[in-house]
Short mmCIF file of C-alpha atoms in Angstrom, two decimals:
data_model
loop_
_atom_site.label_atom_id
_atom_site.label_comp_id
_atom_site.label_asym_id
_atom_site.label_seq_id
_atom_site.Cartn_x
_atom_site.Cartn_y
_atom_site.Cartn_z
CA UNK A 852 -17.17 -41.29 -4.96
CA UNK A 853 -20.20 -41.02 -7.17
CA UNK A 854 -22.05 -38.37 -5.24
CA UNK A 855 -22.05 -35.05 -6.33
CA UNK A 856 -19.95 -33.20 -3.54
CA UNK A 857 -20.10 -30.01 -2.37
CA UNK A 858 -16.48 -27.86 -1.76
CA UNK A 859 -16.06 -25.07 0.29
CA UNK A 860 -13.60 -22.46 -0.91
CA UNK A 861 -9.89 -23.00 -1.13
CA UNK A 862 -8.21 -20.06 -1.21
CA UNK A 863 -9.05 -16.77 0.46
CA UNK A 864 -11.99 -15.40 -1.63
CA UNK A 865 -10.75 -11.84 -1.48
CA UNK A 866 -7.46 -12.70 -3.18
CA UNK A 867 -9.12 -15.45 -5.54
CA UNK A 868 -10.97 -11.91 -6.76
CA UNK A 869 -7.87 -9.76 -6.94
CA UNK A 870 -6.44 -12.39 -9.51
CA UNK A 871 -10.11 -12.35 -11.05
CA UNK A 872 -9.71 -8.80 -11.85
CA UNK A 873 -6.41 -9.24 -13.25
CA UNK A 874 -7.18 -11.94 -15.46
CA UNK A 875 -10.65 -10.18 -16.52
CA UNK A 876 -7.36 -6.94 -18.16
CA UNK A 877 -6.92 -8.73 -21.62
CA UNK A 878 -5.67 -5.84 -23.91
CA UNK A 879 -3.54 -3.51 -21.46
CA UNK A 880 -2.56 -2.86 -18.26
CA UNK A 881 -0.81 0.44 -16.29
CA UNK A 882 2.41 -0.08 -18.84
CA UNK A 883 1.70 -2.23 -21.94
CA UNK A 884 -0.76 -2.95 -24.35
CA UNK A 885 -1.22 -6.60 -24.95
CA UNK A 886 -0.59 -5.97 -28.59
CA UNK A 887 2.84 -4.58 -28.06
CA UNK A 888 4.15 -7.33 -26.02
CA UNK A 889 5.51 -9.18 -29.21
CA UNK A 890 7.21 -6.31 -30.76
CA UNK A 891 8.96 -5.84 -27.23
CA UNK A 892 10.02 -9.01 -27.27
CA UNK A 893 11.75 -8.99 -30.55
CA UNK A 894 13.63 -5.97 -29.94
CA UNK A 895 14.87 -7.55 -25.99
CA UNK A 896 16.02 -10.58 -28.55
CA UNK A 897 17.71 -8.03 -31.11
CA UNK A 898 19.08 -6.66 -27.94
CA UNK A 899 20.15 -9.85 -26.26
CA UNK A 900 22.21 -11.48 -29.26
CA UNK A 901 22.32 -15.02 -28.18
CA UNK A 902 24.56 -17.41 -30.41
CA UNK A 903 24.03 -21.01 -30.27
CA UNK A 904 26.49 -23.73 -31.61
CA UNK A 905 26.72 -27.77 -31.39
CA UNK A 906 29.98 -28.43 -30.41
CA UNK A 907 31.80 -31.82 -29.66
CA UNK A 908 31.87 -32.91 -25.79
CA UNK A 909 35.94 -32.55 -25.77
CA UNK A 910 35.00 -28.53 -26.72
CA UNK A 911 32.99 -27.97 -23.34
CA UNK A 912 34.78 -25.38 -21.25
CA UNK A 913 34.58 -26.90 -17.65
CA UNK A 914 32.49 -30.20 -18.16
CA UNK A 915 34.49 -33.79 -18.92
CA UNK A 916 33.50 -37.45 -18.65
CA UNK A 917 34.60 -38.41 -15.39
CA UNK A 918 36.96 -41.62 -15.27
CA UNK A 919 35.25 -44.85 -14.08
CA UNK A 920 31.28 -43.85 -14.19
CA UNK A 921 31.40 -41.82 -17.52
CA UNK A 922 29.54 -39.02 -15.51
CA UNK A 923 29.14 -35.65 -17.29
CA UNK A 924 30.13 -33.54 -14.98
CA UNK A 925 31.13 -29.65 -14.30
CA UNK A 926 34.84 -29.37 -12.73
CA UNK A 927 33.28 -27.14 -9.96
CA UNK A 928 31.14 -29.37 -8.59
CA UNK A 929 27.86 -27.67 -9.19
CA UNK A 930 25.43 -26.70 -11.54
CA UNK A 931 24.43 -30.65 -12.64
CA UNK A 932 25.57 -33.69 -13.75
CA UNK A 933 24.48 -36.47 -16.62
CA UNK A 934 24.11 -39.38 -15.17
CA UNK A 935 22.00 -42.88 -15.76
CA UNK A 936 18.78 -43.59 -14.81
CA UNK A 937 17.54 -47.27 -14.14
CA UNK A 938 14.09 -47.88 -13.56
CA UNK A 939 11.92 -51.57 -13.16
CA UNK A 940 8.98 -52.09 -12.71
CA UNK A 941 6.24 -49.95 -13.34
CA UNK A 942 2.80 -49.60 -16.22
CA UNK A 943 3.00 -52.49 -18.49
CA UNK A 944 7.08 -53.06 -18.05
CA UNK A 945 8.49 -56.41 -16.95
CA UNK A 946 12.07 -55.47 -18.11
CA UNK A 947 14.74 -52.83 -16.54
CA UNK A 948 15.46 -49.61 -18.48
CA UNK A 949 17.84 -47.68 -18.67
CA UNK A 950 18.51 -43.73 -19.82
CA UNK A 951 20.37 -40.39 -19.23
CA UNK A 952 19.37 -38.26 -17.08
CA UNK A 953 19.76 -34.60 -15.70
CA UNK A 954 20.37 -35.04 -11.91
CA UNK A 955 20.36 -31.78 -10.08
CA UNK A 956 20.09 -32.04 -6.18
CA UNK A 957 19.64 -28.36 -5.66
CA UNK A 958 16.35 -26.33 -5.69
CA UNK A 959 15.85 -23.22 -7.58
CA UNK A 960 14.17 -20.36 -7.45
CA UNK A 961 10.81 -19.56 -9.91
CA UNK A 962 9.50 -16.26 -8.46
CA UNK A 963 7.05 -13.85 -9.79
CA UNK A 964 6.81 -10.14 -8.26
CA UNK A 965 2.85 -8.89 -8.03
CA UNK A 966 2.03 -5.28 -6.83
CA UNK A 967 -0.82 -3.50 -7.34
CA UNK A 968 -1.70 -0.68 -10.17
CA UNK A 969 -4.70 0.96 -10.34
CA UNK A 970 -6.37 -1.29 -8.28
CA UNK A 971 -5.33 -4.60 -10.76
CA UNK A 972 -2.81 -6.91 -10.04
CA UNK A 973 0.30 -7.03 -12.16
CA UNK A 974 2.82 -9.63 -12.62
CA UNK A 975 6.48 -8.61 -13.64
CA UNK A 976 7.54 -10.36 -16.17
CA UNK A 977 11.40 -10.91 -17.70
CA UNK A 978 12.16 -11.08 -21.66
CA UNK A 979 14.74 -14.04 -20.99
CA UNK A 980 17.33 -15.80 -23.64
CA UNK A 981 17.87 -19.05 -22.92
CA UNK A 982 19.97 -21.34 -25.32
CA UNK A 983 17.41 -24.39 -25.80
CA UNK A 984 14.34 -21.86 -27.12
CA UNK A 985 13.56 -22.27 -30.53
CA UNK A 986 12.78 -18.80 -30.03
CA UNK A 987 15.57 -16.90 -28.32
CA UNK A 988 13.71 -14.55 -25.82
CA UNK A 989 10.67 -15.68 -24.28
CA UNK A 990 8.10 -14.55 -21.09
CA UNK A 991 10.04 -16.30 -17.78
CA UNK A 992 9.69 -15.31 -14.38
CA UNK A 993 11.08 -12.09 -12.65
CA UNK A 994 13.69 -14.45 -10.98
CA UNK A 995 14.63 -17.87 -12.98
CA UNK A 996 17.82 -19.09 -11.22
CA UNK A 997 19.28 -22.30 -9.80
CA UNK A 998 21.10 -21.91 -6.61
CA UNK A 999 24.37 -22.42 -7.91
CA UNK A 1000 23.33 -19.27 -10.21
CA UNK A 1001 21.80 -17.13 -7.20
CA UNK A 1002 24.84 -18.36 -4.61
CA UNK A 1003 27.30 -17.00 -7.79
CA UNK A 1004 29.27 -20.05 -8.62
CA UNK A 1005 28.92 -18.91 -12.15
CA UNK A 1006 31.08 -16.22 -11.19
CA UNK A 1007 28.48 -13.97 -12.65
CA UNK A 1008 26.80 -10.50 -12.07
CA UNK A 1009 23.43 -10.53 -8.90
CA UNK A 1010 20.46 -11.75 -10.47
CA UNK A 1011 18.12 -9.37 -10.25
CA UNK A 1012 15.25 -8.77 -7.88
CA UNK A 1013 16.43 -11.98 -5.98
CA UNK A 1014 15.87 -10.16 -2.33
CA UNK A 1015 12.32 -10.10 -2.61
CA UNK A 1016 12.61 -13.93 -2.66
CA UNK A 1017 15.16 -15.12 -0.15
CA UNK A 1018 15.01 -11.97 2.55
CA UNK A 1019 11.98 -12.65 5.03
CA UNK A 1020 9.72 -9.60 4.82
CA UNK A 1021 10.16 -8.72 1.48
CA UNK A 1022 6.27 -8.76 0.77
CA UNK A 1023 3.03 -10.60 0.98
CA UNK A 1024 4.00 -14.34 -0.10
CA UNK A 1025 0.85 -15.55 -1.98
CA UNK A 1026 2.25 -18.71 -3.41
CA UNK A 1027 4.86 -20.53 -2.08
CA UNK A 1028 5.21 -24.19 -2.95
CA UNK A 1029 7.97 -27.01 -4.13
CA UNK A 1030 7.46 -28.39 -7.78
CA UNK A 1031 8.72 -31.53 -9.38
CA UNK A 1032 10.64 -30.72 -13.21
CA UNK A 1033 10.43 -33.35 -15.90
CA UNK A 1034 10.27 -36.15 -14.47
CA UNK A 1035 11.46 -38.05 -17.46
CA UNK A 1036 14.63 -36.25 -18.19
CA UNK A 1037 15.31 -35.09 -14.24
CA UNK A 1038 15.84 -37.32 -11.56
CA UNK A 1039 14.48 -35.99 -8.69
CA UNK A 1040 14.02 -32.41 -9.41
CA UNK A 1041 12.33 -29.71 -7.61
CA UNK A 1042 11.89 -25.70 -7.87
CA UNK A 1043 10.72 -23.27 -5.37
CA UNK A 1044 7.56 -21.64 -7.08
CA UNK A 1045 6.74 -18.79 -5.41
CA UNK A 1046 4.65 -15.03 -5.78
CA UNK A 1047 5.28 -12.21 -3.85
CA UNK A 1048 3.50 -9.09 -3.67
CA UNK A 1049 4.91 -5.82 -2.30
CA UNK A 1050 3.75 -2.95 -2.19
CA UNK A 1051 7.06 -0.45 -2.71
CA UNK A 1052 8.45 0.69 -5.57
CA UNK A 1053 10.07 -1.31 -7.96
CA UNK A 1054 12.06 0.29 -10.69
CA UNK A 1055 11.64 -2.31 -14.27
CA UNK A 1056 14.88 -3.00 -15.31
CA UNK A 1057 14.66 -2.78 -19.57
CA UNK A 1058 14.60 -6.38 -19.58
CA UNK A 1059 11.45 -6.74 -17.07
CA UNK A 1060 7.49 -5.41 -17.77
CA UNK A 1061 4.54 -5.83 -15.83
CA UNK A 1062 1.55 -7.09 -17.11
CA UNK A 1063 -1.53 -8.37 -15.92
CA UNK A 1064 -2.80 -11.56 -15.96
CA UNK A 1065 -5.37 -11.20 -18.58
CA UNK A 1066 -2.23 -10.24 -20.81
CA UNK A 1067 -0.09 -13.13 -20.32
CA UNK A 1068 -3.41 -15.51 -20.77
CA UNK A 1069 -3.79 -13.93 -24.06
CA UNK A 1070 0.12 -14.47 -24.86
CA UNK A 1071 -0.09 -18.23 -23.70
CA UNK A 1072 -2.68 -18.69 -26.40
CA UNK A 1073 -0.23 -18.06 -28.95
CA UNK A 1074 3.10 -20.29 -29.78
CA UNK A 1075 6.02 -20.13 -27.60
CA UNK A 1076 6.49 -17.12 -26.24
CA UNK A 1077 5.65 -17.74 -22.13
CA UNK A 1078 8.39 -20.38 -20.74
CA UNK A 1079 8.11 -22.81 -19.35
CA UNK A 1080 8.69 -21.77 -15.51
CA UNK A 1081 6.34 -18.94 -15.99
CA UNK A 1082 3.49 -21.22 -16.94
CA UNK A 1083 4.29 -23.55 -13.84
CA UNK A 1084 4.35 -20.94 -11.37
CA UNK A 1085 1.41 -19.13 -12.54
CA UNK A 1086 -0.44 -22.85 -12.36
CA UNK A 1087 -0.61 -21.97 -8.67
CA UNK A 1088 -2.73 -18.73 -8.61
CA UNK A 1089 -6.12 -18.61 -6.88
CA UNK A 1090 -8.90 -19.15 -9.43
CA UNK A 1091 -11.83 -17.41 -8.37
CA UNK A 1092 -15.50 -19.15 -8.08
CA UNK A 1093 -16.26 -22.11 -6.28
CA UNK A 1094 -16.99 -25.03 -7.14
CA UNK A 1095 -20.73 -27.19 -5.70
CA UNK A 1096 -20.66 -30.32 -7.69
CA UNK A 1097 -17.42 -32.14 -8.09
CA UNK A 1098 -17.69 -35.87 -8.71
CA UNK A 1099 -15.37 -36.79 -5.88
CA UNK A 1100 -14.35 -35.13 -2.60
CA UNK A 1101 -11.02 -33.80 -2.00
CA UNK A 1102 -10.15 -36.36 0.73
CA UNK A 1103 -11.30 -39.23 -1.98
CA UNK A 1104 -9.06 -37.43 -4.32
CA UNK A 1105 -5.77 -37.82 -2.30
CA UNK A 1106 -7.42 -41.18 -1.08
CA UNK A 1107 -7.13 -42.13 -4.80
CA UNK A 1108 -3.60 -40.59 -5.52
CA UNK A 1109 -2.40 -41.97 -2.48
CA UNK A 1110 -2.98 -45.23 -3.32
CA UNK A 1111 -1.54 -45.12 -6.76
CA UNK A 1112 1.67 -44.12 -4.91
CA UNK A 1113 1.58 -46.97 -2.48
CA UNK A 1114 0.90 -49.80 -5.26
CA UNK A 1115 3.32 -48.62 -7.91
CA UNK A 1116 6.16 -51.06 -7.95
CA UNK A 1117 8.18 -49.12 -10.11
CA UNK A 1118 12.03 -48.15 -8.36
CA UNK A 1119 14.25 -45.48 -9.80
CA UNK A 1120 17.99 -45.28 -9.14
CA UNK A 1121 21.31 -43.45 -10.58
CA UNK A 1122 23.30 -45.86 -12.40
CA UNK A 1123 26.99 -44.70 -14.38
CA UNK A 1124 26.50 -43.55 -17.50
CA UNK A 1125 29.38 -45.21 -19.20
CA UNK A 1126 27.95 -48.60 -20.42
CA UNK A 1127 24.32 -47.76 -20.49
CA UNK A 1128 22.24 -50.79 -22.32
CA UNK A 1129 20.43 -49.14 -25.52
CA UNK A 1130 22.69 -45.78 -25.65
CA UNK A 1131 25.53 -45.31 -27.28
CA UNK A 1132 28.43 -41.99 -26.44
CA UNK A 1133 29.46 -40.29 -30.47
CA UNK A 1134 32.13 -36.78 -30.73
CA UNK A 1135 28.87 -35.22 -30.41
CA UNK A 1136 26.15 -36.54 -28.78
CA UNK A 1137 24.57 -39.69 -26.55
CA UNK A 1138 21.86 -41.54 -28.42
CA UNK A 1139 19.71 -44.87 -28.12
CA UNK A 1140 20.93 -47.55 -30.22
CA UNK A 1141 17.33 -48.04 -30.92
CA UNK A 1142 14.08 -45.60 -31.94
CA UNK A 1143 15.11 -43.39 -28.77
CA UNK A 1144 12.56 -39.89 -27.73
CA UNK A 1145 15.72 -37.64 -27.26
CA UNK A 1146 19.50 -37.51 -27.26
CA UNK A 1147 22.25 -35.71 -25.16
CA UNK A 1148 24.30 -32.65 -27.22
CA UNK A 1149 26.60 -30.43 -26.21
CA UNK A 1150 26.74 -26.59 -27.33
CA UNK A 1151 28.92 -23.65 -27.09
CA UNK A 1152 26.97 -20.08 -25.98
CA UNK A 1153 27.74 -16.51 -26.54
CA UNK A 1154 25.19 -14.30 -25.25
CA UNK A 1155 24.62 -10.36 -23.83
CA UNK A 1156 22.39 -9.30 -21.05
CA UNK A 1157 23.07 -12.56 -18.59
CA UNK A 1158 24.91 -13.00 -15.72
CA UNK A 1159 27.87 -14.27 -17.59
CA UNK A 1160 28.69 -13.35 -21.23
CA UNK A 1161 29.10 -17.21 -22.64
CA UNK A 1162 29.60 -20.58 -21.85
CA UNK A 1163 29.05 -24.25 -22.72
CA UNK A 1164 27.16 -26.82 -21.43
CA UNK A 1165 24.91 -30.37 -22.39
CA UNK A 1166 21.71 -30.48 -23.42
CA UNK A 1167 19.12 -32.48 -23.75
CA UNK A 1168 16.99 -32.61 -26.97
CA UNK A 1169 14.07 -34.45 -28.07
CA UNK A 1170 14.02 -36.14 -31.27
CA UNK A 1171 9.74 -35.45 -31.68
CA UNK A 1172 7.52 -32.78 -30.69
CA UNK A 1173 5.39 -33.79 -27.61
CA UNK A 1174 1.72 -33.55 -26.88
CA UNK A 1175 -0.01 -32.97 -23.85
CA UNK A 1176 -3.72 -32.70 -23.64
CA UNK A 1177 -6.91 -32.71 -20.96
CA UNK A 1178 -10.65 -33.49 -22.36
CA UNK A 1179 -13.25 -31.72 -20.93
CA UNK A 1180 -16.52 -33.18 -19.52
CA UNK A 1181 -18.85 -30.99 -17.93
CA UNK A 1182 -21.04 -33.17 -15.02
CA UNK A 1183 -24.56 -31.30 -14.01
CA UNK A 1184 -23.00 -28.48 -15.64
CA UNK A 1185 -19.61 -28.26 -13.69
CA UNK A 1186 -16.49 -28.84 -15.77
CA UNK A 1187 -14.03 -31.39 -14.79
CA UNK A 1188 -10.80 -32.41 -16.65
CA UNK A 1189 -9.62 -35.94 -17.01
CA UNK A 1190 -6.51 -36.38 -15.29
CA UNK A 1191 -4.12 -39.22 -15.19
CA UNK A 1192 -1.96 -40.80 -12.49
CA UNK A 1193 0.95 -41.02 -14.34
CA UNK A 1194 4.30 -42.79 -13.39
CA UNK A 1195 7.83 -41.69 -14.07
CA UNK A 1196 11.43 -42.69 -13.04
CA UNK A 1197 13.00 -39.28 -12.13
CA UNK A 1198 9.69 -38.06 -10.02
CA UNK A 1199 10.48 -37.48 -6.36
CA UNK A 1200 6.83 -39.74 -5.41
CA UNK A 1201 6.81 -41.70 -8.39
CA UNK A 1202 3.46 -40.95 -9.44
CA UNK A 1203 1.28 -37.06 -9.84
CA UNK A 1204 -1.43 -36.29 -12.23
CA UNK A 1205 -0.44 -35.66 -15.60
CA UNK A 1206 -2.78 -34.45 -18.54
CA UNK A 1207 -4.80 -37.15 -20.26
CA UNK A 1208 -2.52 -37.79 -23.09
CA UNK A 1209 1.33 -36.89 -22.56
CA UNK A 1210 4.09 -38.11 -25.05
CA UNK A 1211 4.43 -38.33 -28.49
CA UNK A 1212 1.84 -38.58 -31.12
CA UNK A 1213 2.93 -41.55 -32.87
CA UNK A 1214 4.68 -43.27 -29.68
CA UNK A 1215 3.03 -46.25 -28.54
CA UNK A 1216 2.54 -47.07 -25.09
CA UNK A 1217 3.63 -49.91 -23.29
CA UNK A 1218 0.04 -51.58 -24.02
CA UNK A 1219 -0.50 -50.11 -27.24
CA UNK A 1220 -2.01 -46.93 -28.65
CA UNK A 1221 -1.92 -44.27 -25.94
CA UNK A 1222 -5.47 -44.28 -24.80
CA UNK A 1223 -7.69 -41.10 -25.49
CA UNK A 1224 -4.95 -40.42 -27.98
CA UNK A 1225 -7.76 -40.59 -31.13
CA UNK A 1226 -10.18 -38.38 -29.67
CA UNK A 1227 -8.06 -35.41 -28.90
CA UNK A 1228 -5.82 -35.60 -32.46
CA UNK A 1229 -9.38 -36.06 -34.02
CA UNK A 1230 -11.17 -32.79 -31.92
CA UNK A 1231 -12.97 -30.88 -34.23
CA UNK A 1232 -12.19 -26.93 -33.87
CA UNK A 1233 -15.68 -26.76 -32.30
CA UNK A 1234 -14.75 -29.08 -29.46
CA UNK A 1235 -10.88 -27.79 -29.35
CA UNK A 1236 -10.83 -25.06 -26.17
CA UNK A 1237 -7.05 -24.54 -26.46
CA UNK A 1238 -4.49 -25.75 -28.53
CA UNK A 1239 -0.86 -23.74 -28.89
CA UNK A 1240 2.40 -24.58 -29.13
CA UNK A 1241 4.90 -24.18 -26.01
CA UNK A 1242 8.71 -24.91 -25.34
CA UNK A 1243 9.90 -26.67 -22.58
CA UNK A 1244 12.56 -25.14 -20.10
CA UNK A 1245 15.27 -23.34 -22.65
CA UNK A 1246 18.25 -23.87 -19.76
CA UNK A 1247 18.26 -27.91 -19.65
CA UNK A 1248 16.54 -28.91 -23.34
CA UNK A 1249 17.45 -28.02 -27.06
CA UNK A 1250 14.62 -27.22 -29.10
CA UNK A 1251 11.99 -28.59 -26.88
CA UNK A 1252 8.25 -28.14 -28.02
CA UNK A 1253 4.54 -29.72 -27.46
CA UNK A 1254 1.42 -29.24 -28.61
CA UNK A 1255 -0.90 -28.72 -25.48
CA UNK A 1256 -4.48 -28.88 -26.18
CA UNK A 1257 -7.48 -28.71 -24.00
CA UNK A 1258 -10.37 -30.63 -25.58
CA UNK A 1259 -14.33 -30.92 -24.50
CA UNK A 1260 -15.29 -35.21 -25.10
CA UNK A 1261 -18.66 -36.45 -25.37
CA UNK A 1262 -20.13 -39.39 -23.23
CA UNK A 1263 -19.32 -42.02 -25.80
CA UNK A 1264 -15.90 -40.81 -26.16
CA UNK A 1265 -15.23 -40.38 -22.04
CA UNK A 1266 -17.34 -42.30 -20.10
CA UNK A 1267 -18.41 -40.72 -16.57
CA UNK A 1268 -16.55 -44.01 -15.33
CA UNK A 1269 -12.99 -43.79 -16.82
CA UNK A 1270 -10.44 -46.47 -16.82
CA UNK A 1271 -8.73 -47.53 -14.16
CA UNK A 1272 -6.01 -44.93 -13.65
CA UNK A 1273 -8.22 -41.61 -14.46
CA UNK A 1274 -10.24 -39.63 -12.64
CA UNK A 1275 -12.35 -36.69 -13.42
CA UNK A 1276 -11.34 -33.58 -11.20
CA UNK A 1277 -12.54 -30.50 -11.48
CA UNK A 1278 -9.48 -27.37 -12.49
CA UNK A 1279 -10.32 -26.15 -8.82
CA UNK A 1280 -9.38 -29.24 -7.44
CA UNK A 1281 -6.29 -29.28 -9.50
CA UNK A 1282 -5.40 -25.76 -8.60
CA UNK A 1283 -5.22 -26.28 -5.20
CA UNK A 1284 -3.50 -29.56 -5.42
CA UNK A 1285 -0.82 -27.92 -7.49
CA UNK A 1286 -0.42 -25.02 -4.79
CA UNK A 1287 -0.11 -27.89 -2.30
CA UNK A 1288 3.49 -28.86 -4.38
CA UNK A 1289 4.46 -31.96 -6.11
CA UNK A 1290 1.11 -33.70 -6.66
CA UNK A 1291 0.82 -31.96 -10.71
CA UNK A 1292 3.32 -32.78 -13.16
CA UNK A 1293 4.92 -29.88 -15.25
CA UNK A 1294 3.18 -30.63 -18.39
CA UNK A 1295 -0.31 -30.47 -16.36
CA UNK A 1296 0.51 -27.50 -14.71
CA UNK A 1297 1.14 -25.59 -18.24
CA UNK A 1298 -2.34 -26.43 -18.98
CA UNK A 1299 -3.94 -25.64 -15.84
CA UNK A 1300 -2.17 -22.14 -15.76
CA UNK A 1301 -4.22 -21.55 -19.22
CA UNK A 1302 -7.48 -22.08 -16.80
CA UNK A 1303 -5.88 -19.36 -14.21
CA UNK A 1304 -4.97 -16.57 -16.66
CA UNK A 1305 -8.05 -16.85 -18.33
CA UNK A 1306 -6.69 -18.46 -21.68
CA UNK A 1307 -9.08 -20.96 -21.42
CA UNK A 1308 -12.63 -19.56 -20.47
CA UNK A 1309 -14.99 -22.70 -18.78
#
């Protein structure tokens, strides 16, 4: 693994330079300027009115504690439940733990429509309200739906654009792959995320634009206005160049994962969620009895321009910001990003790559202070490739933010040889790991989709 190795493309080269071209549009594209993407926004928001209120658990419509496990569940069956998660084992933990968590058995669809203007690839994008944004209308997807949405158990309107997704020959599928969610706050969670091109026409509904994706690279530099499922899906587009000198092969790569899958001890299960040790259930909310990262809540929505006019439902919401960072390290010239294999009790294989750092600032971990924690909160601006605020996915968590930061280390502060449990890959290697499904965790994936839109020029 210490050789220099030489990779031979991933991706087809001539597609890999379609979404080269696109990322290369910054300031406009065939419809928008990149400078009045904001103002659009605001107005879809002005437009979409969405009213958010805590409310007490016996005021949701629909959901109830069920008798006997305490499950918070819907009355139809569907959508998802709150149940408890109990985990041993795992980094640095002799005891069992317990938590809530979001369990949701059935996949949904991410899907982002690409066609072709003036020979440059656009991406049609949705200005979507969801109730957990700290902003109300952000950049998601051209379809954002769970199946219980899509199959209309809601008993709401189509979602739009949907065929293009679920009818076989609706276009050119260029990425097609299962993703893992949060795998601290799901258990077992996956979404279809998937691009189609076509090549018809497709009339913009006033909610939808297309931009290219120079544009949206330029909007993920700023704070919270691309979701969450946009950046995941877009985490799987072809990056163009290759790359000749990556510190380890690609079969030593899933060599290396592989075996952190196989030795973790750590075992997940659903547990009730009446009697959970550490939590306690208020009126209003679920909450550790202790210095807990998030509680459950419950709110009341009344909102225009979605499938159903209001409703209520739980939420989860963090009690800190999170961060989520890579360093940098560029090896005979070729950049690589420090990734970590990290393990989590709701992930469907335990263990993927996560950033470097990925928590909360001041949270210690299991060992003691977070390592590589110091050198990314102390990157000087010089060293500092990307740093923004983003919000995690508005549908399942209440006010939901990180800092994610991409930062360049020296050799004394990242050693060529990193501890065990790190490994420097190179953002090509990543990309084509995440477009092989469930290997990247969601927070990496947000970062690596700043590599692929060109918000963070190597």
């Amino acid at each position: 693994m210490s050789a220099p190795r030489t990779l031979t493309p991933r991706v087809d080269s001539e597609l890999s330079a379609r979404f080269g071209r696109s990322a290369a549009a910054v300031d406009e594209g065939h419809w928008m300027r990149t400078s009045d993407v904001e103002p659009w926004l605001r107005e879809r928001a002005r437009a979409h009115r969405l009213r958010v209120r805590r409310v007490p658990f016996e005021d949701l419509d629909g959901w109830s504690f069920q008798e006997g496990t305490g499950n918070l569940s819907h009355r139809s069956g569907r959508f998802f439940t709150v149940e408890g998660l109990r985990t041993t084992g795992g980094p640095g933990s002799e005891d069992a733990r317990e938590q809530p968590v979001i369990h949701q058995p059935e996949v949904g669809i991410l899907g982002i429509l690409v066609k072709e203007f003036d020979g440059v690839l656009h991406f049609l994008m949705q200005a979507k309200a969801e109730p957990g944004n700290p902003e109300p209308v952000q950049l998601s997807p051209t379809v954002q739906a769970t199946r219980s949405n899509y199959t209309g158990a809601h008993g709401g309107s189509r979602v739009r654009y949907l065929d293009h997704f679920i009818r076989t020959g609706g276009g050119r599928v260029l990425v097609d792959t299962l993703q893992s969610e949060h795998g601290e706050w799901f258990y077992r969670k996956s979404n279809r995320n998937v691009m189609v091109e076509t090549s018809g026409h497709v009339e913009a509904d006033d909610d939808f634009c297309w931009l290219t994706l120079g544009q949206i690279g330029a909007l993920l530099r700023r704070d919270l206005l691309v979701n969450m499922d946009s950046r995941s899906v877009l985490a799987g587009a072809p990056m163009p160049g290759a790359e000749p000198g990556a510190l380890c092969s690609d079969v030593a790569l899933h060599s290396w994962l592989a075996t952190h899958r196989a030795g973790s001890d750590m075992r997940s299960g659903l547990v009730p969620l009446a009697g959970l040790r550490g939590w306690q259930r208020g009126p209003a909310s679920i909450e550790s009895t202790s210095r807990g990262g998030f509680r459950v809540v419950a709110v009341q929505v009344e909102a225009e321009k979605r499938e159903v006019p209001g409703w209520s439902q739980p939420l989860v919401e963090p009690t800190e910001h999170g961060l989520s960072a890579f360093l940098l390290r560029r090896f005979d010239g070729v950049p690589h990003l420090l990734a970590h294999a990290r393990t989590e009790g709701g992930l469907t294989d335990v263990v993927e790559l996560a950033p470097t750092v990925q928590g909360v600032p001041e949270e210690p971990s299991a060992r003691g202070r977070t390592l590589f924690l110091d050198e990314v909160l102390s990157g000087a601006s010089e060293r500092t490739l990307f740093d923004a605020r983003h919000s995690e996915e508005g549908g399942r968590f209440l006010n939901a933010v990180s800092r994610y930061a991409v930062v360049e280390a020296g050799p004394d502060t990242a050693s060529r040889t990193p501890p065990p449990g790190y490994l420097w890959v190179t953002p090509g290697q990543l990309g084509d790991l995440v477009r092989q499904g469930r290997y990247v965790n969601v927070q990496a994936r947000t970062l690596i989709s700043m590599l692929a839109t060109g918000a963070v020029a190597l």
